Amino acid sequence: MKRFEEDIRKANRIGITGHVRPDGDCTSSCLALYNYLQENYNADRTKTIDLHLEPIAEPFRFLTSSNCIQSDYKDEEPYDLFFALDCGSLDRLGAAQYYAMQAKKTVNIDHHISNTGFASVTLMVSDSSSTCEVLYDLFDVDKISKATAEALYLGIVHDTGVFKHSNTTEKTMAIAGKLITLGATPNKIIDETFYQKTFVQNQVLGRCLLESILLLDGKIIVSSISKRAQNFYNVVPSDLDGVIDQLRITKGVEVAIFLREDDVQEYKVSMRSNGIVDVSKIAVFFGGGGHILAAGCSMKGSLHDVINNLTIGIEHQLKNAEKC
Ligand code: 5GP
Ligand code: MN
Ligand code: MN
């Protein structure tokens, strides 16, 4: 942690957070940093280190210190040092953005190409598979405990889709290998936190696939789930996490879109590209962000209008690519 060594040593009050609706990389990077700081910089417990994060998905709760997560926003004395992880813009921090704004120094560690540079210090590595990979580079390997290794490994597994997305590099694999040596258990983490689905998660996945449609000669696949259907199955947003990945691997598809109705005529948009289209550009245009091949945003309007507005941008990029 050489780069932030002095800041950490000087700080009495340190806060850590990640983005709203924490995914595997967000949850793990926050827990990995929390464990690393507690173990290596706070052995005498003289510092206050707080971890603020929205409630995490059930399969991640085995990670060490997940019981230390504080999910209720409280009026806190300003932090001397505040880490915002896996998050490219202030609004994505949800209620925790107020801690970030009040902190004496905010450090943003991230890998989103759409990063807005909202923090006092930004460490954004867009070609890194995950924020966990960025953190691994910051950490002193000799000081990574089994608990921290497990968290870092889980984050890398989730953001690379189990080492299959194009963000998986030789370096990513080497880091994952080292994390196994340090105590991470691949079979448990991959099966129990990534592939395993509850009965209802499988049912909803099936329904979303059944109701998917192809547009633009099969280059775009779209599916959506209404609020009513989510209530019927009694699912929370994280129950829908695998849907977009399954849509993306449909043969012939360039872009997959999944729309989750959050409120009347309000949709959370997930997009995945197979290479030609930069979906982060489309997400940023509609006020969101992400990576070139995986991005998202929130949009208002009828389902028809939302799909139409997204596909205009995608079609435009596909046509431009054809010209070259
Ligand atoms: P997902 O589709 O899995 O929710 O998100 C894909 C990627 O896009 C993630 O890296 C996520 O952080 C980013 N992303 C998703 N939704 C939003 C959004 O509303 N705003 C921003 N800035 N990024 C988003
Ligand atoms: Mn994330
Ligand atoms: Mn990430």
Short mmCIF file of N, CA and C in Angstrom, two decimals, residues 218-307:
data_model
loop_
_atom_site.label_atom_id
_atom_site.label_comp_id
_atom_site.label_asym_id
_atom_site.label_seq_id
_atom_site.Cartn_x
_atom_site.Cartn_y
_atom_site.Cartn_z
N GLY A 218 -30.85 -10.00 -35.63
CA GLY A 218 -30.23 -10.89 -34.63
C GLY A 218 -28.97 -10.34 -34.02
N LYS A 219 -28.63 -9.07 -34.32
CA LYS A 219 -27.40 -8.51 -33.74
C LYS A 219 -27.64 -7.99 -32.32
N ILE A 220 -28.91 -7.72 -32.02
CA ILE A 220 -29.23 -7.25 -30.67
C ILE A 220 -30.24 -8.22 -30.05
N ILE A 221 -30.01 -8.58 -28.81
CA ILE A 221 -31.00 -9.38 -28.08
C ILE A 221 -31.45 -8.55 -26.88
N VAL A 222 -32.77 -8.54 -26.67
CA VAL A 222 -33.33 -7.74 -25.58
C VAL A 222 -34.25 -8.60 -24.74
N SER A 223 -34.15 -8.44 -23.44
CA SER A 223 -35.16 -9.04 -22.56
C SER A 223 -35.44 -8.06 -21.43
N SER A 224 -36.58 -8.25 -20.81
CA SER A 224 -36.95 -7.34 -19.71
C SER A 224 -37.76 -8.10 -18.68
N ILE A 225 -37.82 -7.54 -17.51
CA ILE A 225 -38.69 -8.12 -16.48
C ILE A 225 -39.44 -6.99 -15.79
N SER A 226 -40.76 -7.15 -15.72
CA SER A 226 -41.59 -6.10 -15.13
C SER A 226 -41.48 -6.17 -13.60
N LYS A 227 -41.88 -5.09 -12.98
CA LYS A 227 -41.92 -5.04 -11.50
C LYS A 227 -42.90 -6.11 -11.00
N ARG A 228 -43.99 -6.24 -11.73
CA ARG A 228 -45.02 -7.21 -11.35
C ARG A 228 -44.46 -8.63 -11.33
N ALA A 229 -43.68 -8.97 -12.36
CA ALA A 229 -43.09 -10.32 -12.40
C ALA A 229 -42.07 -10.49 -11.28
N GLN A 230 -41.29 -9.42 -11.00
CA GLN A 230 -40.31 -9.52 -9.90
C GLN A 230 -41.04 -9.75 -8.57
N ASN A 231 -42.18 -9.08 -8.40
CA ASN A 231 -42.95 -9.27 -7.17
C ASN A 231 -43.54 -10.68 -7.11
N PHE A 232 -44.00 -11.16 -8.26
CA PHE A 232 -44.59 -12.50 -8.32
C PHE A 232 -43.59 -13.56 -7.87
N TYR A 233 -42.34 -13.45 -8.38
CA TYR A 233 -41.31 -14.43 -8.01
C TYR A 233 -40.62 -14.08 -6.69
N ASN A 234 -40.93 -12.88 -6.19
CA ASN A 234 -40.33 -12.40 -4.95
C ASN A 234 -38.80 -12.35 -5.07
N VAL A 235 -38.33 -11.75 -6.17
CA VAL A 235 -36.88 -11.66 -6.38
C VAL A 235 -36.36 -10.25 -6.12
N VAL A 236 -35.10 -10.18 -5.72
CA VAL A 236 -34.41 -8.90 -5.56
C VAL A 236 -33.47 -8.73 -6.76
N PRO A 237 -32.99 -7.50 -7.02
CA PRO A 237 -32.16 -7.29 -8.22
C PRO A 237 -31.01 -8.28 -8.37
N SER A 238 -30.32 -8.64 -7.28
CA SER A 238 -29.16 -9.54 -7.43
C SER A 238 -29.58 -10.94 -7.90
N ASP A 239 -30.87 -11.28 -7.74
CA ASP A 239 -31.34 -12.58 -8.25
C ASP A 239 -31.31 -12.64 -9.78
N LEU A 240 -31.21 -11.45 -10.39
CA LEU A 240 -31.26 -11.38 -11.86
C LEU A 240 -29.88 -11.24 -12.48
N ASP A 241 -28.85 -11.36 -11.64
CA ASP A 241 -27.49 -11.07 -12.08
C ASP A 241 -26.99 -11.86 -13.30
N GLY A 242 -27.35 -13.13 -13.42
CA GLY A 242 -26.79 -13.92 -14.52
C GLY A 242 -27.52 -13.77 -15.85
N VAL A 243 -28.65 -13.08 -15.85
CA VAL A 243 -29.49 -13.05 -17.06
C VAL A 243 -28.74 -12.44 -18.25
N ILE A 244 -28.11 -11.31 -18.01
CA ILE A 244 -27.45 -10.59 -19.12
C ILE A 244 -26.32 -11.44 -19.74
N ASP A 245 -25.61 -12.19 -18.91
CA ASP A 245 -24.51 -13.02 -19.43
C ASP A 245 -25.04 -14.12 -20.34
N GLN A 246 -26.18 -14.69 -19.96
CA GLN A 246 -26.77 -15.75 -20.78
C GLN A 246 -27.27 -15.17 -22.10
N LEU A 247 -27.83 -13.97 -22.05
CA LEU A 247 -28.31 -13.33 -23.29
C LEU A 247 -27.12 -13.07 -24.23
N ARG A 248 -26.02 -12.61 -23.65
CA ARG A 248 -24.85 -12.21 -24.46
C ARG A 248 -24.28 -13.36 -25.28
N ILE A 249 -24.35 -14.59 -24.78
CA ILE A 249 -23.71 -15.69 -25.50
C ILE A 249 -24.61 -16.30 -26.58
N THR A 250 -25.71 -15.64 -26.90
CA THR A 250 -26.56 -16.10 -27.99
C THR A 250 -25.81 -15.91 -29.32
N LYS A 251 -25.75 -16.96 -30.11
CA LYS A 251 -24.98 -16.93 -31.36
C LYS A 251 -25.45 -15.79 -32.29
N GLY A 252 -24.53 -15.05 -32.82
CA GLY A 252 -24.85 -13.98 -33.76
C GLY A 252 -25.08 -12.63 -33.12
N VAL A 253 -25.22 -12.63 -31.80
CA VAL A 253 -25.55 -11.38 -31.12
C VAL A 253 -24.31 -10.52 -30.92
N GLU A 254 -24.44 -9.22 -31.19
CA GLU A 254 -23.35 -8.27 -30.92
C GLU A 254 -23.56 -7.58 -29.58
N VAL A 255 -24.84 -7.25 -29.30
CA VAL A 255 -25.12 -6.56 -28.03
C VAL A 255 -26.34 -7.20 -27.35
N ALA A 256 -26.21 -7.41 -26.05
CA ALA A 256 -27.34 -7.90 -25.25
C ALA A 256 -27.81 -6.77 -24.34
N ILE A 257 -29.12 -6.65 -24.23
CA ILE A 257 -29.71 -5.63 -23.36
C ILE A 257 -30.68 -6.32 -22.40
N PHE A 258 -30.56 -5.99 -21.13
CA PHE A 258 -31.54 -6.51 -20.17
C PHE A 258 -32.11 -5.32 -19.39
N LEU A 259 -33.43 -5.27 -19.34
CA LEU A 259 -34.11 -4.15 -18.69
C LEU A 259 -34.90 -4.65 -17.48
N ARG A 260 -34.57 -4.09 -16.35
CA ARG A 260 -35.30 -4.46 -15.14
C ARG A 260 -36.15 -3.27 -14.71
N GLU A 261 -37.46 -3.48 -14.68
CA GLU A 261 -38.33 -2.36 -14.29
C GLU A 261 -38.20 -2.15 -12.78
N ASP A 262 -37.73 -0.94 -12.39
CA ASP A 262 -37.55 -0.63 -10.97
C ASP A 262 -38.76 0.10 -10.41
N ASP A 263 -39.42 0.85 -11.27
CA ASP A 263 -40.60 1.61 -10.89
C ASP A 263 -41.42 1.77 -12.15
N VAL A 264 -42.61 2.39 -12.04
CA VAL A 264 -43.44 2.52 -13.24
C VAL A 264 -42.66 3.33 -14.29
N GLN A 265 -42.49 2.75 -15.46
CA GLN A 265 -41.77 3.38 -16.56
C GLN A 265 -40.36 3.84 -16.16
N GLU A 266 -39.70 3.08 -15.30
CA GLU A 266 -38.31 3.37 -14.93
C GLU A 266 -37.53 2.08 -15.00
N TYR A 267 -36.49 2.06 -15.83
CA TYR A 267 -35.77 0.81 -16.07
C TYR A 267 -34.30 0.92 -15.72
N LYS A 268 -33.78 -0.16 -15.11
CA LYS A 268 -32.32 -0.30 -14.92
C LYS A 268 -31.85 -1.08 -16.14
N VAL A 269 -30.92 -0.47 -16.87
CA VAL A 269 -30.46 -1.06 -18.13
C VAL A 269 -29.09 -1.71 -17.93
N SER A 270 -28.97 -2.97 -18.35
CA SER A 270 -27.66 -3.64 -18.39
C SER A 270 -27.34 -3.92 -19.85
N MET A 271 -26.11 -3.64 -20.26
CA MET A 271 -25.73 -3.92 -21.64
C MET A 271 -24.41 -4.69 -21.67
N ARG A 272 -24.30 -5.61 -22.61
CA ARG A 272 -23.05 -6.34 -22.83
C ARG A 272 -22.77 -6.35 -24.32
N SER A 273 -21.50 -6.16 -24.68
CA SER A 273 -21.12 -6.18 -26.10
C SER A 273 -20.18 -7.34 -26.33
N ASN A 274 -20.21 -7.87 -27.54
CA ASN A 274 -19.26 -8.93 -27.88
C ASN A 274 -18.04 -8.39 -28.62
N GLY A 275 -17.90 -7.09 -28.70
CA GLY A 275 -16.64 -6.54 -29.22
C GLY A 275 -16.77 -5.31 -30.10
N ILE A 276 -17.73 -5.30 -31.02
CA ILE A 276 -17.78 -4.19 -31.99
C ILE A 276 -18.30 -2.91 -31.33
N VAL A 277 -19.32 -3.05 -30.52
CA VAL A 277 -19.98 -1.86 -29.96
C VAL A 277 -19.39 -1.50 -28.60
N ASP A 278 -19.14 -0.20 -28.41
CA ASP A 278 -18.69 0.30 -27.11
C ASP A 278 -19.95 0.69 -26.32
N VAL A 279 -20.41 -0.21 -25.45
CA VAL A 279 -21.68 0.06 -24.74
C VAL A 279 -21.51 1.12 -23.65
N SER A 280 -20.25 1.39 -23.23
CA SER A 280 -20.08 2.44 -22.20
C SER A 280 -20.49 3.79 -22.78
N LYS A 281 -20.26 3.99 -24.09
CA LYS A 281 -20.63 5.27 -24.73
C LYS A 281 -22.15 5.46 -24.66
N ILE A 282 -22.87 4.38 -24.91
CA ILE A 282 -24.34 4.47 -24.89
C ILE A 282 -24.82 4.70 -23.46
N ALA A 283 -24.22 3.98 -22.52
CA ALA A 283 -24.62 4.15 -21.10
C ALA A 283 -24.32 5.57 -20.63
N VAL A 284 -23.15 6.09 -20.97
CA VAL A 284 -22.78 7.45 -20.55
C VAL A 284 -23.75 8.46 -21.15
N PHE A 285 -24.13 8.26 -22.41
CA PHE A 285 -25.08 9.17 -23.08
C PHE A 285 -26.39 9.27 -22.29
N PHE A 286 -26.79 8.15 -21.69
CA PHE A 286 -28.05 8.16 -20.92
C PHE A 286 -27.80 8.32 -19.41
N GLY A 287 -26.63 8.86 -19.05
CA GLY A 287 -26.38 9.21 -17.65
C GLY A 287 -25.77 8.10 -16.81
N GLY A 288 -25.38 6.98 -17.43
CA GLY A 288 -24.78 5.88 -16.68
C GLY A 288 -23.30 5.77 -16.97
N GLY A 289 -22.78 4.54 -16.96
CA GLY A 289 -21.37 4.34 -17.21
C GLY A 289 -21.02 2.88 -17.25
N GLY A 290 -19.72 2.59 -17.14
CA GLY A 290 -19.28 1.20 -17.14
C GLY A 290 -18.02 1.01 -17.95
N HIS A 291 -17.94 -0.14 -18.60
CA HIS A 291 -16.77 -0.50 -19.40
C HIS A 291 -17.18 -0.60 -20.87
N ILE A 292 -16.18 -0.77 -21.76
CA ILE A 292 -16.49 -0.84 -23.19
C ILE A 292 -17.45 -2.01 -23.47
N LEU A 293 -17.23 -3.14 -22.82
CA LEU A 293 -18.04 -4.33 -23.12
C LEU A 293 -19.14 -4.62 -22.10
N ALA A 294 -19.21 -3.84 -21.03
CA ALA A 294 -20.24 -4.08 -20.00
C ALA A 294 -20.58 -2.75 -19.36
N ALA A 295 -21.81 -2.30 -19.53
CA ALA A 295 -22.16 -0.98 -19.00
C ALA A 295 -23.63 -0.94 -18.64
N GLY A 296 -24.03 0.12 -17.96
CA GLY A 296 -25.42 0.22 -17.55
C GLY A 296 -25.83 1.65 -17.27
N CYS A 297 -27.14 1.84 -17.16
CA CYS A 297 -27.69 3.15 -16.85
C CYS A 297 -29.13 2.97 -16.40
N SER A 298 -29.76 4.05 -15.99
CA SER A 298 -31.19 4.00 -15.66
C SER A 298 -31.92 4.87 -16.66
N MET A 299 -33.08 4.41 -17.13
CA MET A 299 -33.82 5.20 -18.12
C MET A 299 -35.30 5.23 -17.80
N LYS A 300 -35.92 6.36 -18.16
CA LYS A 300 -37.37 6.49 -17.94
C LYS A 300 -38.10 6.44 -19.27
N GLY A 301 -39.33 5.99 -19.23
CA GLY A 301 -40.14 5.95 -20.45
C GLY A 301 -40.79 4.59 -20.61
N SER A 302 -41.55 4.43 -21.68
CA SER A 302 -42.18 3.14 -21.91
C SER A 302 -41.09 2.14 -22.33
N LEU A 303 -41.39 0.86 -22.16
CA LEU A 303 -40.43 -0.18 -22.53
C LEU A 303 -40.02 0.00 -23.99
N HIS A 304 -41.02 0.27 -24.83
CA HIS A 304 -40.80 0.43 -26.25
C HIS A 304 -39.82 1.58 -26.52
N ASP A 305 -40.06 2.72 -25.86
CA ASP A 305 -39.20 3.89 -26.09
C ASP A 305 -37.77 3.64 -25.60
N VAL A 306 -37.66 2.98 -24.44
CA VAL A 306 -36.32 2.72 -23.90
C VAL A 306 -35.54 1.84 -24.87
N ILE A 307 -36.17 0.78 -25.36
CA ILE A 307 -35.49 -0.13 -26.29
C ILE A 307 -35.11 0.62 -27.56
#
